[in-house]
Amino acid sequence: MPAIKFRGVDFIQYDSLLTDEERLVRDTTRQFIEDNLIPIIEECNRAGRFPRELVKPMGELGFFGASLKGYGCAGMGNVEYGLMTQELERGDSGVRSFVSVQSGLVMYPIYEFGSDEQKQTWLPPMQKGEKLGCFGLTEPDFGSNPGGMRTRARKVGNEYVLNGEKMWITSGSIADVAVIWAKVENENDKIRGFLVETDRPGFKADDIHGKWSLRASVTSGLSLQDVHIPEANLLPKSGGLKSPLMCLNQARYGIAWGALGAAMACYDCALQYSLLRKQWRDQPIASHQLVQDKLTWMISEITKAQLLVLQVGRLKDAGKVQHQHISMAKRNNVWMALECARLSRDILGANGVADDYPIMRHMMNLESVKTYEGTHDVHSLIIGQSVTGIDAF
Ligand SMILES: Cc1cc2nc3c(=O)[nH]c(=O)nc-3n(C[C@H](O)[C@H](O)[C@H](O)COP(=O)(O)OP(=O)(O)OC[C@H]3O[C@@H](n4cnc5c(N)ncnc54)[C@H](O)[C@@H]3O)c2cc1C
């Protein structure tokens, strides 16, 4: 069977809805992924290795903090940013996760809640990929309900002292700085964000091994034991659970686009395979009605998902997006992508379970993507609350 090369997915002249600049960002990212990630991703996935060698070139292409303005950032529009994450995740969800964390969960809170000095210190090197970040919200006992967190910060003189455990933290052990969310004891347990340099005494990051998902991404547990940081490391404009949720909104938006990329990779691979693979009377399996039905389901759902994220992106550009819009895009597109991965795997038969093809890797990755940044069901509750006015958490 000849190698299958991604061709893009556009059933309803979707490209005509995009500007020249938006198509340029998408095509540049697609080429970068094709040239640099596709040749190595299956090896990385097998070895459980994050392709760190791509960090510098990704920085040079402006992938980090891409939608922020100033500090060397690309200042992309939200649709451009989304198309970039789509193409990154068409390569691999782990690489897209790395970029989402660096951009939406570390650079964004510094940009949004940080002091001028914090912005000057961290944003330019992070944009270049010279410094890496991680985002510590989840704890061993608090995932969907982060408000229950046990991590505490205590103000002592002109320092804060942090204690606690964070779990499932993307890029934890490769980060230079961790954005840590903690309850401040001297402020009635108000949740605030802190910048913790990872070489401070008392800070430890241990990788989680044995993941069957996001194997090309680093995931760690963080331990903070009497970690002293200067008071200038508090993100001064952070306050309350709303602050980390604002960060999650940024990242969820990118995920909604990213999942679409994974779905497109699976669908296009299955389509090409079905035209090449012959069974019964020397005919391609694409000639069977049941196979066509699966392809039809996928192209229909991908097309609907494209329109959904495009509208959410346009609303975001216009400053009119609401968090429940982003919840719908994340929930729908990740579910749709996982279903596409399963159907595509089925179309490839036994070949679908091998890493000669990207499908099973995407399927396993998408299981994490369904869970993180608000599980599928948590987004159901967010949308449910928005339409009924009733909190069902
Ligand atoms: C690979 C990976 C990377 C991650 N990276 C990060 C990171 O960088 N930083 C970070 O802070 N976190 C990260 N996370 C953690 C992630 O955000 C959490 O896993 C997620 O919030 C879910 O929490 P949990 O796993 O504790 O599941 P739980 O909250 O224990 O949920 C388990 C199940 O219960 C359901 N459930 C929970 N509450 C309700 C309810 N009220 N009603 C109905 N059902 C409910 C959920 O939908 C889910 O199906 C990562 C996770 C993974 C897998």
XYZ file of C-alpha atoms and ligand atoms in Angstrom:
446
model
C 0.000 0.000 0.000
C 1.586 3.359 -1.021
C 2.142 6.011 1.639
C -0.894 8.193 2.251
C -0.259 11.947 2.294
C -2.719 14.430 3.804
C -4.614 16.500 1.209
C -6.807 18.769 3.340
C -10.584 18.518 3.729
C -12.996 20.990 2.128
C -16.445 19.773 1.040
C -18.420 23.024 0.787
C -15.850 25.521 -0.473
C -15.029 26.343 3.144
C -11.814 27.989 1.967
C -13.881 30.766 0.401
C -14.916 31.792 3.947
C -11.287 32.403 4.917
C -9.124 35.437 4.182
C -5.821 35.179 2.300
C -3.945 35.705 5.592
C -5.906 32.927 7.291
C -5.183 30.484 4.481
C -1.511 31.487 4.580
C -1.227 30.701 8.306
C -2.938 27.357 7.768
C -0.805 26.406 4.786
C 2.458 27.472 6.460
C 1.648 25.439 9.552
C 0.559 22.475 7.433
C 3.836 22.515 5.547
C 5.851 22.806 8.737
C 4.056 19.795 10.229
C 4.387 17.802 7.015
C 8.132 18.492 6.765
C 9.116 18.294 10.425
C 6.620 16.356 12.535
C 5.073 13.720 10.272
C 8.443 12.053 9.545
C 9.200 11.571 13.273
C 5.884 11.444 15.098
C 5.347 7.686 15.107
C 8.838 7.161 16.524
C 8.174 9.819 19.175
C 4.865 8.194 20.026
C 6.424 4.757 20.389
C 9.274 6.071 22.506
C 7.075 8.394 24.568
C 9.323 11.256 23.487
C 8.421 14.932 23.189
C 10.075 16.283 19.995
C 11.884 19.101 21.746
C 13.949 19.814 18.642
C 10.834 21.417 17.132
C 10.458 24.043 19.865
C 12.915 26.548 18.389
C 11.583 26.338 14.804
C 8.022 26.630 16.122
C 9.052 29.773 17.981
C 10.618 31.180 14.824
C 7.345 30.626 12.970
C 5.475 32.581 15.661
C 3.439 29.660 17.053
C 3.865 30.651 20.724
C 1.534 33.295 22.109
C 0.431 33.700 18.509
C -2.746 35.653 19.266
C -1.088 38.041 21.740
C 0.076 41.506 20.711
C 3.548 42.928 21.407
C 6.529 41.220 23.099
C 7.508 39.710 19.740
C 4.189 37.814 19.437
C 2.553 37.322 16.056
C -0.715 39.123 16.909
C -2.790 36.666 14.879
C -6.547 36.927 14.603
C -8.516 34.187 16.337
C -9.352 32.308 13.152
C -5.699 32.345 12.102
C -4.789 31.052 15.558
C -7.436 28.338 15.287
C -6.274 27.205 11.864
C -2.747 26.974 13.235
C -3.844 24.703 16.098
C -5.916 22.666 13.630
C -2.807 21.925 11.603
C -0.654 21.263 14.673
C -3.118 18.662 15.918
C -3.482 17.206 12.448
C 0.123 16.272 13.175
C -0.325 15.243 16.805
C -2.472 16.282 19.783
C 0.591 16.173 22.056
C 2.446 18.803 20.062
C -0.678 20.939 19.877
C -1.095 20.518 23.654
C 2.438 21.779 24.196
C 1.718 24.888 22.101
C -1.681 25.434 23.788
C -0.136 25.289 27.257
C 2.771 27.563 26.359
C 0.421 30.073 24.718
C -3.035 29.897 26.292
C -2.179 28.688 29.782
C 1.150 30.380 30.531
C 1.790 33.349 28.239
C -1.897 34.402 28.321
C -2.170 34.636 32.152
C 1.137 36.543 32.282
C -0.199 38.875 29.575
C -3.638 39.237 31.180
C -2.894 39.197 34.927
C 0.834 39.964 35.070
C 2.807 43.086 36.014
C 4.805 44.971 33.361
C 7.977 43.496 34.780
C 6.620 39.929 34.599
C 5.561 40.498 30.993
C 8.958 41.890 30.016
C 10.781 39.071 31.778
C 8.815 36.130 30.456
C 6.894 36.888 27.273
C 9.765 37.596 24.812
C 11.776 34.438 25.675
C 8.605 32.338 25.820
C 7.563 33.604 22.402
C 10.890 32.388 21.036
C 10.631 29.053 22.857
C 13.759 29.852 24.877
C 11.749 29.527 28.085
C 8.972 26.976 28.565
C 5.993 27.046 30.884
C 3.411 24.805 32.509
C 0.021 25.421 34.150
C -0.724 23.817 37.501
C -4.410 23.776 38.336
C -5.453 20.096 38.614
C -4.643 18.229 41.823
C -4.768 14.527 42.656
C -8.178 14.974 44.344
C -9.552 17.914 42.361
C -9.957 17.781 38.578
C -13.382 18.825 37.303
C -13.908 20.805 40.505
C -10.687 22.834 40.803
C -12.282 25.202 43.324
C -11.688 22.498 45.955
C -7.895 22.722 45.529
C -5.708 22.210 48.586
C -2.575 24.041 47.387
C -1.988 26.993 49.686
C 0.090 30.183 49.553
C 0.961 32.054 52.729
C 2.314 35.594 52.753
C 5.333 35.839 55.028
C 7.064 39.239 54.975
C 7.776 40.101 51.356
C 7.518 36.474 50.194
C 4.874 33.860 49.541
C 5.386 30.281 50.715
C 3.637 27.630 48.611
C 2.673 24.088 49.578
C 0.674 21.539 47.590
C 0.512 18.914 44.862
C -0.506 19.325 41.234
C -1.229 16.404 38.936
C -1.427 15.746 35.189
C 0.551 18.841 34.311
C 1.548 19.134 30.655
C 5.232 20.099 30.183
C 5.744 19.994 33.985
C 9.285 18.627 34.007
C 10.535 20.631 31.012
C 9.145 23.979 32.177
C 11.272 26.881 33.369
C 8.277 28.490 35.019
C 5.040 27.100 36.413
C 1.839 29.100 36.713
C 0.568 27.711 40.022
C -2.965 28.314 41.231
C -3.250 28.360 45.011
C -5.548 29.559 47.779
C -4.024 32.476 49.674
C -4.398 31.912 53.405
C -4.062 35.603 54.285
C -6.809 36.509 51.790
C -9.646 34.256 52.920
C -8.488 31.428 50.663
C -8.944 33.485 47.516
C -7.506 31.637 44.486
C -4.607 33.488 42.879
C -1.943 32.713 40.293
C 1.811 32.625 41.027
C 4.849 32.388 38.807
C 7.110 29.735 40.280
C 10.545 29.266 38.728
C 11.027 25.513 38.609
C 14.576 25.617 40.008
C 13.384 26.969 43.365
C 14.141 24.755 46.369
C 11.109 22.636 47.322
C 9.730 22.434 43.760
C 9.775 18.989 42.156
C 8.329 17.633 38.901
C 8.043 13.886 38.244
C 6.827 12.553 34.928
C 3.818 10.290 34.666
C 4.786 7.166 32.744
C 2.630 4.481 31.174
C 0.252 6.828 29.344
C -1.460 5.314 26.303
C -2.370 8.810 25.148
C -0.459 12.010 24.332
C 2.717 9.961 24.392
C 4.631 12.685 22.516
C 3.800 15.176 25.270
C 5.372 15.452 28.729
C 2.877 15.052 31.593
C 4.056 15.459 35.185
C 3.052 15.629 38.790
C 4.290 18.710 40.662
C 5.145 18.873 44.331
C 5.634 22.163 46.175
C 7.023 21.943 49.676
C 7.678 25.256 51.388
C 8.595 26.895 48.088
C 9.539 30.525 48.773
C 8.894 33.054 46.013
C 9.174 36.856 46.147
C 5.846 38.692 46.398
C 6.607 40.123 42.944
C 5.852 36.611 41.566
C 2.154 36.918 42.375
C 0.148 37.571 39.202
C -1.281 40.839 40.557
C -4.460 40.979 38.492
C -5.473 37.358 39.156
C -8.258 36.802 41.657
C -10.775 34.011 42.164
C -11.487 30.860 40.195
C -12.543 33.065 37.292
C -8.854 33.744 36.508
C -7.797 30.153 35.722
C -11.131 29.612 33.959
C -10.339 32.553 31.666
C -7.081 30.782 30.749
C -8.927 27.520 30.126
C -11.283 29.347 27.779
C -8.313 30.382 25.645
C -6.955 26.863 25.531
C -10.354 25.237 24.945
C -10.865 27.459 21.944
C -7.626 26.151 20.401
C -8.601 22.569 21.277
C -11.911 22.900 19.419
C -9.935 23.694 16.267
C -7.225 21.172 17.043
C -9.627 18.252 17.350
C -10.923 19.166 13.925
C -7.398 18.691 12.596
C -7.175 15.216 14.119
C -10.566 14.334 12.598
C -9.429 15.566 9.177
C -6.247 13.479 9.382
C -8.235 10.320 10.188
C -10.950 10.920 7.600
C -8.579 11.735 4.760
C -6.431 8.705 5.551
C -9.491 6.411 5.623
C -10.848 7.877 2.386
C -7.595 7.376 0.511
C -7.150 3.908 1.970
C -10.690 2.873 1.000
C -9.987 3.772 -2.638
C -6.754 1.741 -2.673
C -7.742 -1.323 -0.671
C -9.488 -4.016 -2.710
C -11.725 -6.790 -1.382
C -14.354 -8.855 -3.303
C -14.354 -8.882 -7.129
C -11.146 -6.778 -7.146
C -13.144 -3.691 -6.184
C -12.020 -0.936 -3.748
C -13.730 -1.138 -0.376
C -14.921 2.441 -1.070
C -17.402 0.902 -3.510
C -19.395 -0.691 -0.690
C -22.404 1.217 0.610
C -21.541 0.620 4.263
C -18.056 2.096 3.817
C -19.509 5.075 1.973
C -21.971 5.614 4.815
C -19.060 5.914 7.277
C -17.233 8.355 4.992
C -20.432 10.357 4.573
C -20.947 10.585 8.326
C -17.406 11.824 8.783
C -17.353 14.444 6.048
C -20.745 15.768 7.212
C -19.642 16.076 10.840
C -16.269 17.582 9.911
C -18.011 20.165 7.744
C -20.446 21.110 10.533
C -17.539 21.310 13.006
C -15.603 23.601 10.643
C -18.539 25.997 10.480
C -19.022 25.921 14.255
C -15.429 26.871 15.114
C -15.269 29.437 12.355
C -18.314 31.240 13.772
C -16.955 31.016 17.326
C -13.658 32.434 16.038
C -15.412 35.296 14.260
C -17.350 36.051 17.478
C -14.086 35.995 19.423
C -12.509 38.455 16.985
C -15.558 40.713 17.416
C -15.262 40.483 21.228
C -18.681 38.818 21.405
C -17.806 35.230 22.256
C -19.243 33.715 25.432
C -17.737 30.840 27.360
C -20.673 28.548 26.532
C -19.954 29.045 22.806
C -16.417 27.763 23.367
C -17.786 24.879 25.467
C -20.032 23.829 22.604
C -17.168 23.943 20.106
C -14.812 21.958 22.386
C -17.440 19.379 23.352
C -18.778 18.828 19.864
C -15.511 18.814 17.977
C -13.622 16.486 20.302
C -16.532 14.017 20.377
C -16.823 14.228 16.593
C -13.078 13.681 16.162
C -13.083 10.645 18.418
C -15.985 9.148 16.451
C -14.123 9.871 13.192
C -11.010 8.168 14.561
C -13.043 5.067 15.488
C -14.812 4.893 12.118
C -11.545 5.482 10.244
C -9.792 2.783 12.245
C -12.607 0.437 11.295
C -12.245 1.263 7.585
C -8.549 0.383 7.738
C -9.307 -3.020 9.213
C -6.255 -4.631 10.814
C -3.958 -1.977 9.336
C -5.872 0.538 11.442
C -4.314 -0.721 14.664
C -0.718 -0.307 13.441
C 1.314 2.898 13.523
C 2.031 2.757 9.803
C -1.071 4.960 9.807
C -1.806 7.852 12.190
C -5.349 6.863 13.145
C -4.939 4.814 16.300
C -2.498 7.399 17.679
C -5.067 10.141 17.097
C -7.761 7.986 18.692
C -5.717 7.430 21.830
C -4.709 11.080 21.993
C -8.296 12.213 21.668
C -9.279 10.245 24.771
C -7.165 12.720 26.792
C -8.424 15.672 24.805
C -11.993 14.600 25.659
C -11.090 14.671 29.366
C -8.822 17.671 29.790
C -9.779 21.327 29.730
C -13.233 20.426 31.036
C -14.502 16.927 30.352
C -17.150 16.299 27.699
C -19.767 16.037 30.468
C -18.611 19.177 32.264
C -19.172 21.061 28.987
C -22.658 19.498 28.788
C -23.346 21.033 32.206
C -21.973 24.431 31.124
C -24.188 24.469 28.028
C -27.126 23.094 30.045
C -26.721 25.858 32.599
C -26.568 28.447 29.855
C -29.829 27.352 28.205
C -31.815 26.524 31.357
C -30.336 28.932 33.872
C -30.020 25.980 36.292
C -26.681 24.881 37.787
C -26.595 21.067 37.592
C -22.982 20.519 38.681
C -2.698 14.157 29.262
C -3.305 15.161 30.193
C -2.744 16.431 30.300
C -3.278 17.358 31.210
N -2.686 18.601 31.348
C -3.084 19.417 32.355
C -2.379 20.640 32.620
O -1.446 20.994 31.900
N -2.745 21.386 33.699
C -3.785 21.035 34.514
O -4.057 21.759 35.484
N -4.495 19.896 34.273
C -4.167 19.079 33.229
N -4.850 17.903 32.993
C -5.904 17.505 33.914
C -7.310 17.620 33.348
O -7.678 18.950 33.188
C -8.246 16.826 34.259
O -7.967 15.460 34.043
C -9.709 17.126 34.001
O -10.053 18.391 34.495
C -10.644 16.084 34.634
O -10.331 15.895 35.966
P -10.118 14.412 36.556
O -9.214 13.669 35.637
O -9.742 14.574 37.977
O -11.529 13.724 36.427
P -12.795 13.853 37.457
O -13.061 15.289 37.745
O -12.525 12.934 38.605
O -13.933 13.292 36.540
C -14.117 11.893 36.319
C -15.451 11.692 35.609
O -16.523 12.233 36.403
C -17.280 13.137 35.628
N -17.807 14.224 36.461
C -17.122 15.040 37.298
N -17.956 15.934 37.850
C -19.182 15.691 37.338
C -20.486 16.277 37.517
N -20.709 17.334 38.329
N -21.516 15.739 36.836
C -21.337 14.698 35.999
N -20.157 14.106 35.788
C -19.087 14.600 36.452
C -16.326 13.670 34.565
O -17.027 14.178 33.435
C -15.519 12.409 34.250
O -16.216 11.629 33.323
C -4.389 16.995 32.024
C -4.980 15.730 31.869
C -4.451 14.821 30.960
C -5.097 13.474 30.816
